[in-house]
Tab-separated table of N, CA, C and O in Angstrom:
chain	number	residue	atom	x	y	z
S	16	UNK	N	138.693	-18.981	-47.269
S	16	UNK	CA	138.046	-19.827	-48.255
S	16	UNK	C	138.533	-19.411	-49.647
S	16	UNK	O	138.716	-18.237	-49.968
S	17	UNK	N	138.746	-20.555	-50.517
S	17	UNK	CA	138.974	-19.915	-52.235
S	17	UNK	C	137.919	-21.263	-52.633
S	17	UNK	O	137.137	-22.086	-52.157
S	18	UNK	N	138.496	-20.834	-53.754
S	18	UNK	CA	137.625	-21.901	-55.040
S	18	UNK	C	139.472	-22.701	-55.970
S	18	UNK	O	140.687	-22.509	-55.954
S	19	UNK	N	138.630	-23.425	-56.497
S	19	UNK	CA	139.954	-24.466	-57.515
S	19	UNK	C	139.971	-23.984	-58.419
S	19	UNK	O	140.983	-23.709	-59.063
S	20	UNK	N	138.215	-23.621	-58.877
S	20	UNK	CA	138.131	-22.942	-60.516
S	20	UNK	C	136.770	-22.562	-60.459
S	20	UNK	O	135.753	-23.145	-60.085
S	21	UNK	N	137.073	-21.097	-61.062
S	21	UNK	CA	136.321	-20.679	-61.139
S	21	UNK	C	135.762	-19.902	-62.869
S	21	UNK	O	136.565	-19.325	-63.601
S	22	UNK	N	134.458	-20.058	-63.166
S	22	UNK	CA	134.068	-19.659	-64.706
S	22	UNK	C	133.465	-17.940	-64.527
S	22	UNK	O	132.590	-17.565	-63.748
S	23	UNK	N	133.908	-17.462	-65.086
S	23	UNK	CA	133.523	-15.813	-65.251
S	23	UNK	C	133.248	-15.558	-66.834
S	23	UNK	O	134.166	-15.278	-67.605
S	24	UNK	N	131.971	-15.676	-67.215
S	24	UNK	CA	131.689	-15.402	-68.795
S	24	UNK	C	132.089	-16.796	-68.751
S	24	UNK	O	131.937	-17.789	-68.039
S	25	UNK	N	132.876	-16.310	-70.209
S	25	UNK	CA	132.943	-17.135	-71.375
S	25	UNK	C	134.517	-17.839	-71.058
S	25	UNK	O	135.013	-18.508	-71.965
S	26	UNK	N	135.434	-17.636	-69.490
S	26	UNK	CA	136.537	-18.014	-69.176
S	26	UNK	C	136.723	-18.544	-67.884
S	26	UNK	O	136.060	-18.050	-66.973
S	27	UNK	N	137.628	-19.605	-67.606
S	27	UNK	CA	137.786	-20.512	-66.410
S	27	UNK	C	138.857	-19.888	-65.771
S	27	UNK	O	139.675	-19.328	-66.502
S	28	UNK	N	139.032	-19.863	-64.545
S	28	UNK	CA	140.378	-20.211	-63.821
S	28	UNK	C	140.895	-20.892	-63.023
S	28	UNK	O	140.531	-20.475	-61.923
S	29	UNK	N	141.457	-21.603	-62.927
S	29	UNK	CA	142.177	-22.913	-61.925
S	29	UNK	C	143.194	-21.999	-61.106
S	29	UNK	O	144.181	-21.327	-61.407
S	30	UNK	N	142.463	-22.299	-59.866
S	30	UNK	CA	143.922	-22.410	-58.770
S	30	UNK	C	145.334	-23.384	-59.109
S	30	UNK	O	145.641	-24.310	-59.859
S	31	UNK	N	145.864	-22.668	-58.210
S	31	UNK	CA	147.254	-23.671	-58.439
S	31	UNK	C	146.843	-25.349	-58.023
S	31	UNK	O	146.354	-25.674	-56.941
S	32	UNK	N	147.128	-26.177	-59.012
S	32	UNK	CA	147.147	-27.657	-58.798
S	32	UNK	C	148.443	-28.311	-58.452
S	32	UNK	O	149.436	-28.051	-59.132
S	33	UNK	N	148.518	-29.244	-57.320
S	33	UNK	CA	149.447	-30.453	-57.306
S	33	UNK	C	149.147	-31.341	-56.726
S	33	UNK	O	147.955	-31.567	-56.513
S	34	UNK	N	150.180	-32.187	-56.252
S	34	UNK	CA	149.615	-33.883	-56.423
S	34	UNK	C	149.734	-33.817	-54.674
S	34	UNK	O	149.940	-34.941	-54.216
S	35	UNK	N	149.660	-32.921	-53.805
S	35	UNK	CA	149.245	-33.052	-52.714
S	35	UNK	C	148.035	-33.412	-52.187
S	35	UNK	O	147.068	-33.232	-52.926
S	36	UNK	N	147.797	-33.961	-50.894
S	36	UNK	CA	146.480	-34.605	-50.450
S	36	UNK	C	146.505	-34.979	-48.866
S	36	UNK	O	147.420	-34.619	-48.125
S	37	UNK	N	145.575	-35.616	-48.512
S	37	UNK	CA	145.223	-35.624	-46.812
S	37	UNK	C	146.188	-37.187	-46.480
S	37	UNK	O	146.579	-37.496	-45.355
S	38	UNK	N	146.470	-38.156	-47.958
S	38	UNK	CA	147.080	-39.417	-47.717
S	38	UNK	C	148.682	-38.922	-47.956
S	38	UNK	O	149.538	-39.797	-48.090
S	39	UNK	N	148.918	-38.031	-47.986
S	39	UNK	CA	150.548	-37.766	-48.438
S	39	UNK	C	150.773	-37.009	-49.846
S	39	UNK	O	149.981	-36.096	-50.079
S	40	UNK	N	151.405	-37.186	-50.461
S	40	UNK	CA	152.061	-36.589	-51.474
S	40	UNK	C	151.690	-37.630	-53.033
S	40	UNK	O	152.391	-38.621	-52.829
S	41	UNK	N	151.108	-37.814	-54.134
S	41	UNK	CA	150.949	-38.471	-55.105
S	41	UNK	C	152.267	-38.566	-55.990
S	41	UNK	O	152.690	-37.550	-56.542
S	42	UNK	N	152.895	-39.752	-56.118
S	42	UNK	CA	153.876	-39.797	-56.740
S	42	UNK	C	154.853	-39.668	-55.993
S	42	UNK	O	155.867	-39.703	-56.692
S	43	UNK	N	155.249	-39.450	-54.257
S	43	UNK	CA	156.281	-39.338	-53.958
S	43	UNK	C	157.014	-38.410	-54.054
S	43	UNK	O	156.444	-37.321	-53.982
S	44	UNK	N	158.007	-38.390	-54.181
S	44	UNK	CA	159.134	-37.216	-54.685
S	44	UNK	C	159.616	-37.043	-56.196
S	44	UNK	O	160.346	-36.191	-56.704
S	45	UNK	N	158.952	-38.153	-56.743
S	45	UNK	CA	158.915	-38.301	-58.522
S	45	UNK	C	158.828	-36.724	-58.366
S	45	UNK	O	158.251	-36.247	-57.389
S	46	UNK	N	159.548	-35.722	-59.576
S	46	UNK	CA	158.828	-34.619	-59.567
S	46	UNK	C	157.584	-34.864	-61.650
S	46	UNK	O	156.792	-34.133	-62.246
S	47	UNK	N	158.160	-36.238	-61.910
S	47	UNK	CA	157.371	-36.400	-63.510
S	47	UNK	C	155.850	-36.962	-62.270
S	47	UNK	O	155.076	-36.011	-62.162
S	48	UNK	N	155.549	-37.751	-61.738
S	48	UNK	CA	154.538	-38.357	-61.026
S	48	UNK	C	153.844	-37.109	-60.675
S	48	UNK	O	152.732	-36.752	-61.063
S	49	UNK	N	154.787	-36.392	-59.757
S	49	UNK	CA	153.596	-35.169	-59.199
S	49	UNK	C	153.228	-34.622	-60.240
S	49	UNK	O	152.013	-34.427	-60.234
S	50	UNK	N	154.081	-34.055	-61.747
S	50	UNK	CA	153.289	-33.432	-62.754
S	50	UNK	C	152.035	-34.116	-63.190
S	50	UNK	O	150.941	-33.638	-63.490
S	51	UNK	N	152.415	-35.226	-63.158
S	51	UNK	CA	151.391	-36.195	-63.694
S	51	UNK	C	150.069	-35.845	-62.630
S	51	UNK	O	149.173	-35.211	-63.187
S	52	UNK	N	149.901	-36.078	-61.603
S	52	UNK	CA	148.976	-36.111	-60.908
S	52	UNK	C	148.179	-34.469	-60.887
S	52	UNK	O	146.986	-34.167	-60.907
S	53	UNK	N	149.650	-33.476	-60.828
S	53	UNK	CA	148.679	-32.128	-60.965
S	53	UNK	C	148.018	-32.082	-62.385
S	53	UNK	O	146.893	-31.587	-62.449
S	54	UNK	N	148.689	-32.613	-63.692
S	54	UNK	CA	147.881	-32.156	-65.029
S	54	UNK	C	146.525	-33.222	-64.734
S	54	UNK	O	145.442	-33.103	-65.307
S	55	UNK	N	146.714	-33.828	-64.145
S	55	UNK	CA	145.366	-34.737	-63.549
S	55	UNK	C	144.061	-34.119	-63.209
S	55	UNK	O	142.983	-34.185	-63.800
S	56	UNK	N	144.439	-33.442	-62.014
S	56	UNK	CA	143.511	-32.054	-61.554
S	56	UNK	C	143.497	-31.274	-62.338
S	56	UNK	O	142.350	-30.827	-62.347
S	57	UNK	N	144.138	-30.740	-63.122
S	57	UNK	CA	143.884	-30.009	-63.649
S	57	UNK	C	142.292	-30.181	-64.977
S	57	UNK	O	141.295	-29.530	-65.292
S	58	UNK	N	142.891	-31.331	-65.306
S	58	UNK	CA	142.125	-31.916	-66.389
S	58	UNK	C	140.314	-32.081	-66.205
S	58	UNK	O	139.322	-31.785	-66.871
S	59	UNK	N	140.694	-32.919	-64.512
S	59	UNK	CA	139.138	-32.761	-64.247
S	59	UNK	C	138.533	-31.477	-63.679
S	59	UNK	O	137.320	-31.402	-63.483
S	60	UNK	N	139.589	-30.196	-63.341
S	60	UNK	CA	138.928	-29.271	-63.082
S	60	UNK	C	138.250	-28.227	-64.478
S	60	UNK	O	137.142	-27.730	-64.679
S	61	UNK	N	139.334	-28.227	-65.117
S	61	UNK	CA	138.680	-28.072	-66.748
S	61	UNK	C	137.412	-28.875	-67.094
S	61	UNK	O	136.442	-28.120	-67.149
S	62	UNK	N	137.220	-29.685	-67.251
S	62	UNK	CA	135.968	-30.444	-67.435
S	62	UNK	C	134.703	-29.964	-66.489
S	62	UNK	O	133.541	-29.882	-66.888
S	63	UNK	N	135.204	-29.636	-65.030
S	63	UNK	CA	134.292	-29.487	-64.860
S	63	UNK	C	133.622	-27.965	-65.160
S	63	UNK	O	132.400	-27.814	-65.170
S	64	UNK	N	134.537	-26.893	-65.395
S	64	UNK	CA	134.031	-26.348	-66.042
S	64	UNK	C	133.651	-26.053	-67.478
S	64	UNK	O	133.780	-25.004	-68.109
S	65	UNK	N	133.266	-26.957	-67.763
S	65	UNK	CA	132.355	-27.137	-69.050
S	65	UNK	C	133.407	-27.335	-70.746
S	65	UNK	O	133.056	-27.020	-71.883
S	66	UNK	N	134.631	-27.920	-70.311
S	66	UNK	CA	135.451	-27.589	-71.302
S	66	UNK	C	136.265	-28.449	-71.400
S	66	UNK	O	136.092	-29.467	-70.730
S	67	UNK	N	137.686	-28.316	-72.455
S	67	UNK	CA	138.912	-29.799	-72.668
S	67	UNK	C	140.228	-29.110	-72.237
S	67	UNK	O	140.431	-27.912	-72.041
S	68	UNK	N	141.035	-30.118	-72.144
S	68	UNK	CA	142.084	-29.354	-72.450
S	68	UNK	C	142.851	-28.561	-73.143
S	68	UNK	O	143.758	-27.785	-72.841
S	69	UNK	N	142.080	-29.039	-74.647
S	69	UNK	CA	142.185	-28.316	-75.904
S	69	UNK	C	142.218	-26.510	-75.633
S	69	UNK	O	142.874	-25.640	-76.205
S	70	UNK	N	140.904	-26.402	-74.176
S	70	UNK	CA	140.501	-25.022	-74.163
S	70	UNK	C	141.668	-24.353	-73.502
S	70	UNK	O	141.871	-23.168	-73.766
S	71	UNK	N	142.531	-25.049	-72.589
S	71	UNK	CA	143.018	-24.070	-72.017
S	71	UNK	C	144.346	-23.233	-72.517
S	71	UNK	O	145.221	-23.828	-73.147
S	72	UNK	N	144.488	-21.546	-72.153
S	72	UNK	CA	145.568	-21.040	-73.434
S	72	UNK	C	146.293	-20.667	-72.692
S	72	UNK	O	147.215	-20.073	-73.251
S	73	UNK	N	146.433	-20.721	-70.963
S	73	UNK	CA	147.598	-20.107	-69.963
S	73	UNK	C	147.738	-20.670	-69.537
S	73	UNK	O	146.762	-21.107	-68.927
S	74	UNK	N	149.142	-21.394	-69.301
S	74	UNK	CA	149.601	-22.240	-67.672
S	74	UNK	C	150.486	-21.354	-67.262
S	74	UNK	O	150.974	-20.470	-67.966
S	75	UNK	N	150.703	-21.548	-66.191
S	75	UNK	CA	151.471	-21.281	-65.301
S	75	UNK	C	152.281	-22.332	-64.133
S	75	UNK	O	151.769	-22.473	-63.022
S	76	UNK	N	153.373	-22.931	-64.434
S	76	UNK	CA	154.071	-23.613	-63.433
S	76	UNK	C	154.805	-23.233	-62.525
S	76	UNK	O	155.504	-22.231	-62.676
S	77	UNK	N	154.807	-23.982	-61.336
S	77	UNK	CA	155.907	-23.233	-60.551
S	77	UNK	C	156.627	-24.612	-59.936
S	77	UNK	O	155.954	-25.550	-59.508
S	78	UNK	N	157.816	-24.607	-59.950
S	78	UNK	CA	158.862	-25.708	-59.376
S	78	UNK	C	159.977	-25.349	-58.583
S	78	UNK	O	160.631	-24.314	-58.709
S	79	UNK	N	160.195	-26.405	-57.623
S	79	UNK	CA	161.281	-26.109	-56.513
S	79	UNK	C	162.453	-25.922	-56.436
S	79	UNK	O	163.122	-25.497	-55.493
S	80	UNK	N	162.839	-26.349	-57.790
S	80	UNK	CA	163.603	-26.961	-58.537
S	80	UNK	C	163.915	-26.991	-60.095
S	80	UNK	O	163.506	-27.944	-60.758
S	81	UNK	N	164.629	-25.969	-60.684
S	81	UNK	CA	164.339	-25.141	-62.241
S	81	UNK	C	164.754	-26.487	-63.123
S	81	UNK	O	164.205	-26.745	-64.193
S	82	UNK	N	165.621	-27.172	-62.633
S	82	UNK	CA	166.237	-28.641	-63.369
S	82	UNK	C	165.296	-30.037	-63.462
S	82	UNK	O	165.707	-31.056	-64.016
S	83	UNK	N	163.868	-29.914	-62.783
S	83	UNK	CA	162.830	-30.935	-63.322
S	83	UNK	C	162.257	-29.936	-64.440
S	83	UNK	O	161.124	-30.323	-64.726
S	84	UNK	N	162.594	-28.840	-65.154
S	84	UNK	CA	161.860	-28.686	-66.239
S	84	UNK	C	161.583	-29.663	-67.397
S	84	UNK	O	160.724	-29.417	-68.243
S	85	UNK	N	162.312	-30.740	-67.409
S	85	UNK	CA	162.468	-31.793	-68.660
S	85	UNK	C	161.408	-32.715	-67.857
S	85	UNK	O	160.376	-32.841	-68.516
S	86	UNK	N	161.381	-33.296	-66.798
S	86	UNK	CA	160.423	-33.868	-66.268
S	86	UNK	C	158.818	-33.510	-66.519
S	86	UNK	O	157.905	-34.181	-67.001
S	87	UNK	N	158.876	-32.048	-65.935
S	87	UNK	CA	157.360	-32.103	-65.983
S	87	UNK	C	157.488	-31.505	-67.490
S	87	UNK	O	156.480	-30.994	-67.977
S	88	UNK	N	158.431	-31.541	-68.082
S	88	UNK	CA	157.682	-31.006	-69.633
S	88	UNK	C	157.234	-32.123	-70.152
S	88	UNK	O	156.205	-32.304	-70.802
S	89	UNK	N	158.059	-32.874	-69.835
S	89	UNK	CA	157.306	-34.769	-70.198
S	89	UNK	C	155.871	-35.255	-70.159
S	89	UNK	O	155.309	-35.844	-71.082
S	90	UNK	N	155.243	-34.882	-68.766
S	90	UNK	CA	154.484	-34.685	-68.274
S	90	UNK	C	153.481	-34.026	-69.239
S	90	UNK	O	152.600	-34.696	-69.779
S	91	UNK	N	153.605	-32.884	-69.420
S	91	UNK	CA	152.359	-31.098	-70.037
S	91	UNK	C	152.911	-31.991	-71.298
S	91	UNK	O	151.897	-32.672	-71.147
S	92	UNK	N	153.576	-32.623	-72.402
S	92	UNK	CA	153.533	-33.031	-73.753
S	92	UNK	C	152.515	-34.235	-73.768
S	92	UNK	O	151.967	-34.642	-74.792
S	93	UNK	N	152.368	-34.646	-72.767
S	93	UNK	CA	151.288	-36.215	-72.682
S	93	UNK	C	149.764	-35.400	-72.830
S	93	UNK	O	148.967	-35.872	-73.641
S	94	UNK	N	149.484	-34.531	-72.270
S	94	UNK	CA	148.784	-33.976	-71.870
S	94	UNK	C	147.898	-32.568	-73.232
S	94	UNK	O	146.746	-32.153	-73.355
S	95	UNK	N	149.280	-32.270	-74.013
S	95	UNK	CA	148.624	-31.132	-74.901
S	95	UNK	C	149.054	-31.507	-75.930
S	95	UNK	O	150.151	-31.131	-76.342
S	96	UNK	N	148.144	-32.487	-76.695
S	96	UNK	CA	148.688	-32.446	-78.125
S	96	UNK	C	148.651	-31.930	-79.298
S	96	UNK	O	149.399	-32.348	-80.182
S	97	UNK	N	147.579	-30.710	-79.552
S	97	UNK	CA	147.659	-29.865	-80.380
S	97	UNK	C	148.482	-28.312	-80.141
S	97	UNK	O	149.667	-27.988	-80.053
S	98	UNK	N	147.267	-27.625	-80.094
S	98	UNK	CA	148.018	-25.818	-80.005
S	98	UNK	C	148.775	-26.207	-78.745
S	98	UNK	O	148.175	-26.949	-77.968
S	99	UNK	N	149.812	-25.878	-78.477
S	99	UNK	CA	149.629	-25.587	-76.805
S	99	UNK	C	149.845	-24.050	-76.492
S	99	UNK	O	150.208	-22.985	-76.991
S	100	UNK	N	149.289	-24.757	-75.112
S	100	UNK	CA	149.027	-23.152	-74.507
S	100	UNK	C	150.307	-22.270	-73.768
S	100	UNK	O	151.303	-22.793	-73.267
S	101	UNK	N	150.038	-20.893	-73.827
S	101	UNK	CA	150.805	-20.313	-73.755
S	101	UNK	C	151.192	-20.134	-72.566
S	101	UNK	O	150.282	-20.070	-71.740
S	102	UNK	N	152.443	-20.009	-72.111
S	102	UNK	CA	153.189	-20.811	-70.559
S	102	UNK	C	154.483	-19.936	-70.274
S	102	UNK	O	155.294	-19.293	-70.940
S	103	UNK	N	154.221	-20.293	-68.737
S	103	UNK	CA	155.243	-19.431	-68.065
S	103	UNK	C	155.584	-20.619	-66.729
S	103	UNK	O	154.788	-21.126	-65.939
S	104	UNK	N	157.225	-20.823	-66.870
S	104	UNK	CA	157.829	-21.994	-65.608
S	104	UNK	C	158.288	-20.525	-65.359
S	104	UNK	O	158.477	-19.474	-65.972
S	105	UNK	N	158.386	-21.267	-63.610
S	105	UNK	CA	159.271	-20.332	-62.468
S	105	UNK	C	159.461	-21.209	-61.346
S	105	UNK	O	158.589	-21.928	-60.858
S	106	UNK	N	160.975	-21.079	-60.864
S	106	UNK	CA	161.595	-21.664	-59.827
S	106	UNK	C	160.755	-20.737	-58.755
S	106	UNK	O	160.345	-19.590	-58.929
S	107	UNK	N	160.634	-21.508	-57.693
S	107	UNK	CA	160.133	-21.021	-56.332
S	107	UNK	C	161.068	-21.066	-55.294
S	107	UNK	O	162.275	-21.255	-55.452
S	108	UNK	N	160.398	-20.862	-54.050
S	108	UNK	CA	161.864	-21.515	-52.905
S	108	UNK	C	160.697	-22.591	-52.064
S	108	UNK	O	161.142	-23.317	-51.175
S	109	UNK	N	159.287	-22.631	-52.388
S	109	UNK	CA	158.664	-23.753	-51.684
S	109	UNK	C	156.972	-23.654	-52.209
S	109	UNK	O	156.297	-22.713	-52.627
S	110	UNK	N	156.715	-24.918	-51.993
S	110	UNK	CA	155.242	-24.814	-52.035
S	110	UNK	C	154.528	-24.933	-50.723
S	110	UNK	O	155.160	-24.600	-49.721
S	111	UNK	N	152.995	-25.469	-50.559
S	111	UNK	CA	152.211	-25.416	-49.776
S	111	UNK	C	152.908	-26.567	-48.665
S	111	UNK	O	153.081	-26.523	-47.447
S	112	UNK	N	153.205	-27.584	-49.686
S	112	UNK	CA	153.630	-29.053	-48.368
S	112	UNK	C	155.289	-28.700	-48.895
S	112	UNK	O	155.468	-28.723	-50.112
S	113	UNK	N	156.259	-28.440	-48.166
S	113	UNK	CA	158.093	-29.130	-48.365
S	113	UNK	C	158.055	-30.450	-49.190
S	113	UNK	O	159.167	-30.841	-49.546
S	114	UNK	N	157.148	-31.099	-49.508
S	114	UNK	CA	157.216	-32.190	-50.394
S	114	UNK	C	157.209	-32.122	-52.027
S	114	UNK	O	157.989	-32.579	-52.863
S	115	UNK	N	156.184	-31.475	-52.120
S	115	UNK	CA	155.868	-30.764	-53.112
S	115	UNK	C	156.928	-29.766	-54.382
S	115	UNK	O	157.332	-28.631	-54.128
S	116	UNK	N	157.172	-30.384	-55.503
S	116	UNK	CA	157.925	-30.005	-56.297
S	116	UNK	C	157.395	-28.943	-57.442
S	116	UNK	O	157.913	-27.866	-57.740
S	117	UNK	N	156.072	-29.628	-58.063
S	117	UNK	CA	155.640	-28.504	-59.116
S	117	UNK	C	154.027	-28.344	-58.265
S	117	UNK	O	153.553	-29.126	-57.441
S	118	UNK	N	153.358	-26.912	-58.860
S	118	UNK	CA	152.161	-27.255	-58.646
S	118	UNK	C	151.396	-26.033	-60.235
S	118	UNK	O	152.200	-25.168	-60.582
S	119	UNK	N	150.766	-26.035	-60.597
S	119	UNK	CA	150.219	-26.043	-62.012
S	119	UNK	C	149.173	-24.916	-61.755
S	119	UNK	O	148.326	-25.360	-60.979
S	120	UNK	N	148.881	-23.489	-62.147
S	120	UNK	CA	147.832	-22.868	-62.746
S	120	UNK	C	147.183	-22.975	-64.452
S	120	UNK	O	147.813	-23.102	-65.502
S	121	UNK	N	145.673	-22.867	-64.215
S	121	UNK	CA	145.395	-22.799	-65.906
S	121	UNK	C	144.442	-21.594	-65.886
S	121	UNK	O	144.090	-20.904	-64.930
S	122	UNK	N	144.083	-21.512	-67.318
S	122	UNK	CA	143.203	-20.827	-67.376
S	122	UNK	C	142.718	-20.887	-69.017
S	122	UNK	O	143.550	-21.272	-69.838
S	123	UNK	N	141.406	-20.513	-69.451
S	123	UNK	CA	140.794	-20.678	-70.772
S	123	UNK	C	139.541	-20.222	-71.317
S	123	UNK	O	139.014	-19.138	-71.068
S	124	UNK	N	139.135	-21.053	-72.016
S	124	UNK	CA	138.177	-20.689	-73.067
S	124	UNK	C	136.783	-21.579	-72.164
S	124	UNK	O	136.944	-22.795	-72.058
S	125	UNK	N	135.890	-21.164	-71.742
S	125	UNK	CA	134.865	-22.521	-71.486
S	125	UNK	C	133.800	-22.666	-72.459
S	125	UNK	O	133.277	-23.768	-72.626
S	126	UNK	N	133.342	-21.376	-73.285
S	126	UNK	CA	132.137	-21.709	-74.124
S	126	UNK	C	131.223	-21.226	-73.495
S	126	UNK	O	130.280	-20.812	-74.169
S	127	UNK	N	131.138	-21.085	-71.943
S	127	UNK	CA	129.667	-20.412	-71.503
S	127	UNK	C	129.049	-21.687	-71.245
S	127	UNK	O	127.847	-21.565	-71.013
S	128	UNK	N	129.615	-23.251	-71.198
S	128	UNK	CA	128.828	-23.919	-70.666
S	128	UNK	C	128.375	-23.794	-69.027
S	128	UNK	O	127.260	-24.222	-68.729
S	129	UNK	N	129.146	-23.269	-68.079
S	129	UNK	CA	128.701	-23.411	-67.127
S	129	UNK	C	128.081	-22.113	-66.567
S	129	UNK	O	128.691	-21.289	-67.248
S	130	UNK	N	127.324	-21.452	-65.828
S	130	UNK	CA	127.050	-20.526	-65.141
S	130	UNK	C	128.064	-19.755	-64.780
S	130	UNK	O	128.875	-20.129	-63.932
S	131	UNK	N	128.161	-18.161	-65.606
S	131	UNK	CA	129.305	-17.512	-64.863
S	131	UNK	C	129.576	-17.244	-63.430
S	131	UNK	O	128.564	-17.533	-62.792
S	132	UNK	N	130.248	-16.937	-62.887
S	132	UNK	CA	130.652	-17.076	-61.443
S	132	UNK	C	130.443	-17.900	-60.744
S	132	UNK	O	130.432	-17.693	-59.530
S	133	UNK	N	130.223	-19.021	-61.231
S	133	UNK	CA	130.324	-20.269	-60.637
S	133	UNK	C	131.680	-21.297	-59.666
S	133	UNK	O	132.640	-21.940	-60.092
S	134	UNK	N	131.224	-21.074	-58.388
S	134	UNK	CA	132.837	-21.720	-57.810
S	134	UNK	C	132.527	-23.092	-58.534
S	134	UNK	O	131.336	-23.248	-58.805
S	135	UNK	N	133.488	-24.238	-58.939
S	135	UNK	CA	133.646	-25.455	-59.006
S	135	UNK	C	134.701	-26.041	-58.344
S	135	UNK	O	135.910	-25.818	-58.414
S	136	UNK	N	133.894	-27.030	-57.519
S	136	UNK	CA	134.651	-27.337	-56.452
S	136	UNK	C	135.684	-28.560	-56.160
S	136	UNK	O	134.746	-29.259	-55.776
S	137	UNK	N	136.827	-29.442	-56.007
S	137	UNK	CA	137.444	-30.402	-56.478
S	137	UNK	C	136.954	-31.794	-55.733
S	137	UNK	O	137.448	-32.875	-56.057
């Protein structure tokens, strides 16, 4: 068992996000679509812990493929339009599904809106 995200104090953490699912893959083999769909999750997992995107100050990407970096940066610029947060890409050799191109960690600021140690669930 894990959690997607979890709030400790006054900070969130997101599991790794992507655009995988029980209907297939979101976006196909797009690797800009799958970004799209993981900053998706991501977005409502932030929210649900009590916060914006504004809050979050770590990503972490990982891709199959070091040459969609222009893709999903396309992607994370739609997505962060002020500070952005401070980030680390890394080529992999696979994710959870062989379909699967990027998949997205965060982490941040929540404010203490939600109950610390709180799993939030997707």
């Amino acid at each position: 068992m894990f959690s997607n995200a979890r709030v400790v104090g006054d900070q969130f953490f997101l599991s790794g996000m992507h655009a995988g699912g029980p209907d297939g893959i979101v976006g196909g083999a797009d690797p800009y679509r799958q970004a799209v769909e993981a900053f998706r999750r991501v977005r409502v997992l932030t929210e649900a812990c009590g916060a914006t995107v504004a809050d979050i100050v770590v990503l972490r990407i990982y891709l199959t493929d070091i040459a969609d970096k222009a893709a999903v940066g396309r992607a994370r610029s739609e997505v962060f339009t002020g500070a952005a947060p401070c980030s680390t890409l890394v080529e992999v050799s696979g994710l959870v599904d062989p379909g699967l191109t990027v998949e997205i960690e965060a982490q941040g600021v929540a404010h203490g809106v939600r109950a610390a140690g709180q799993n939030i669930p997707f």
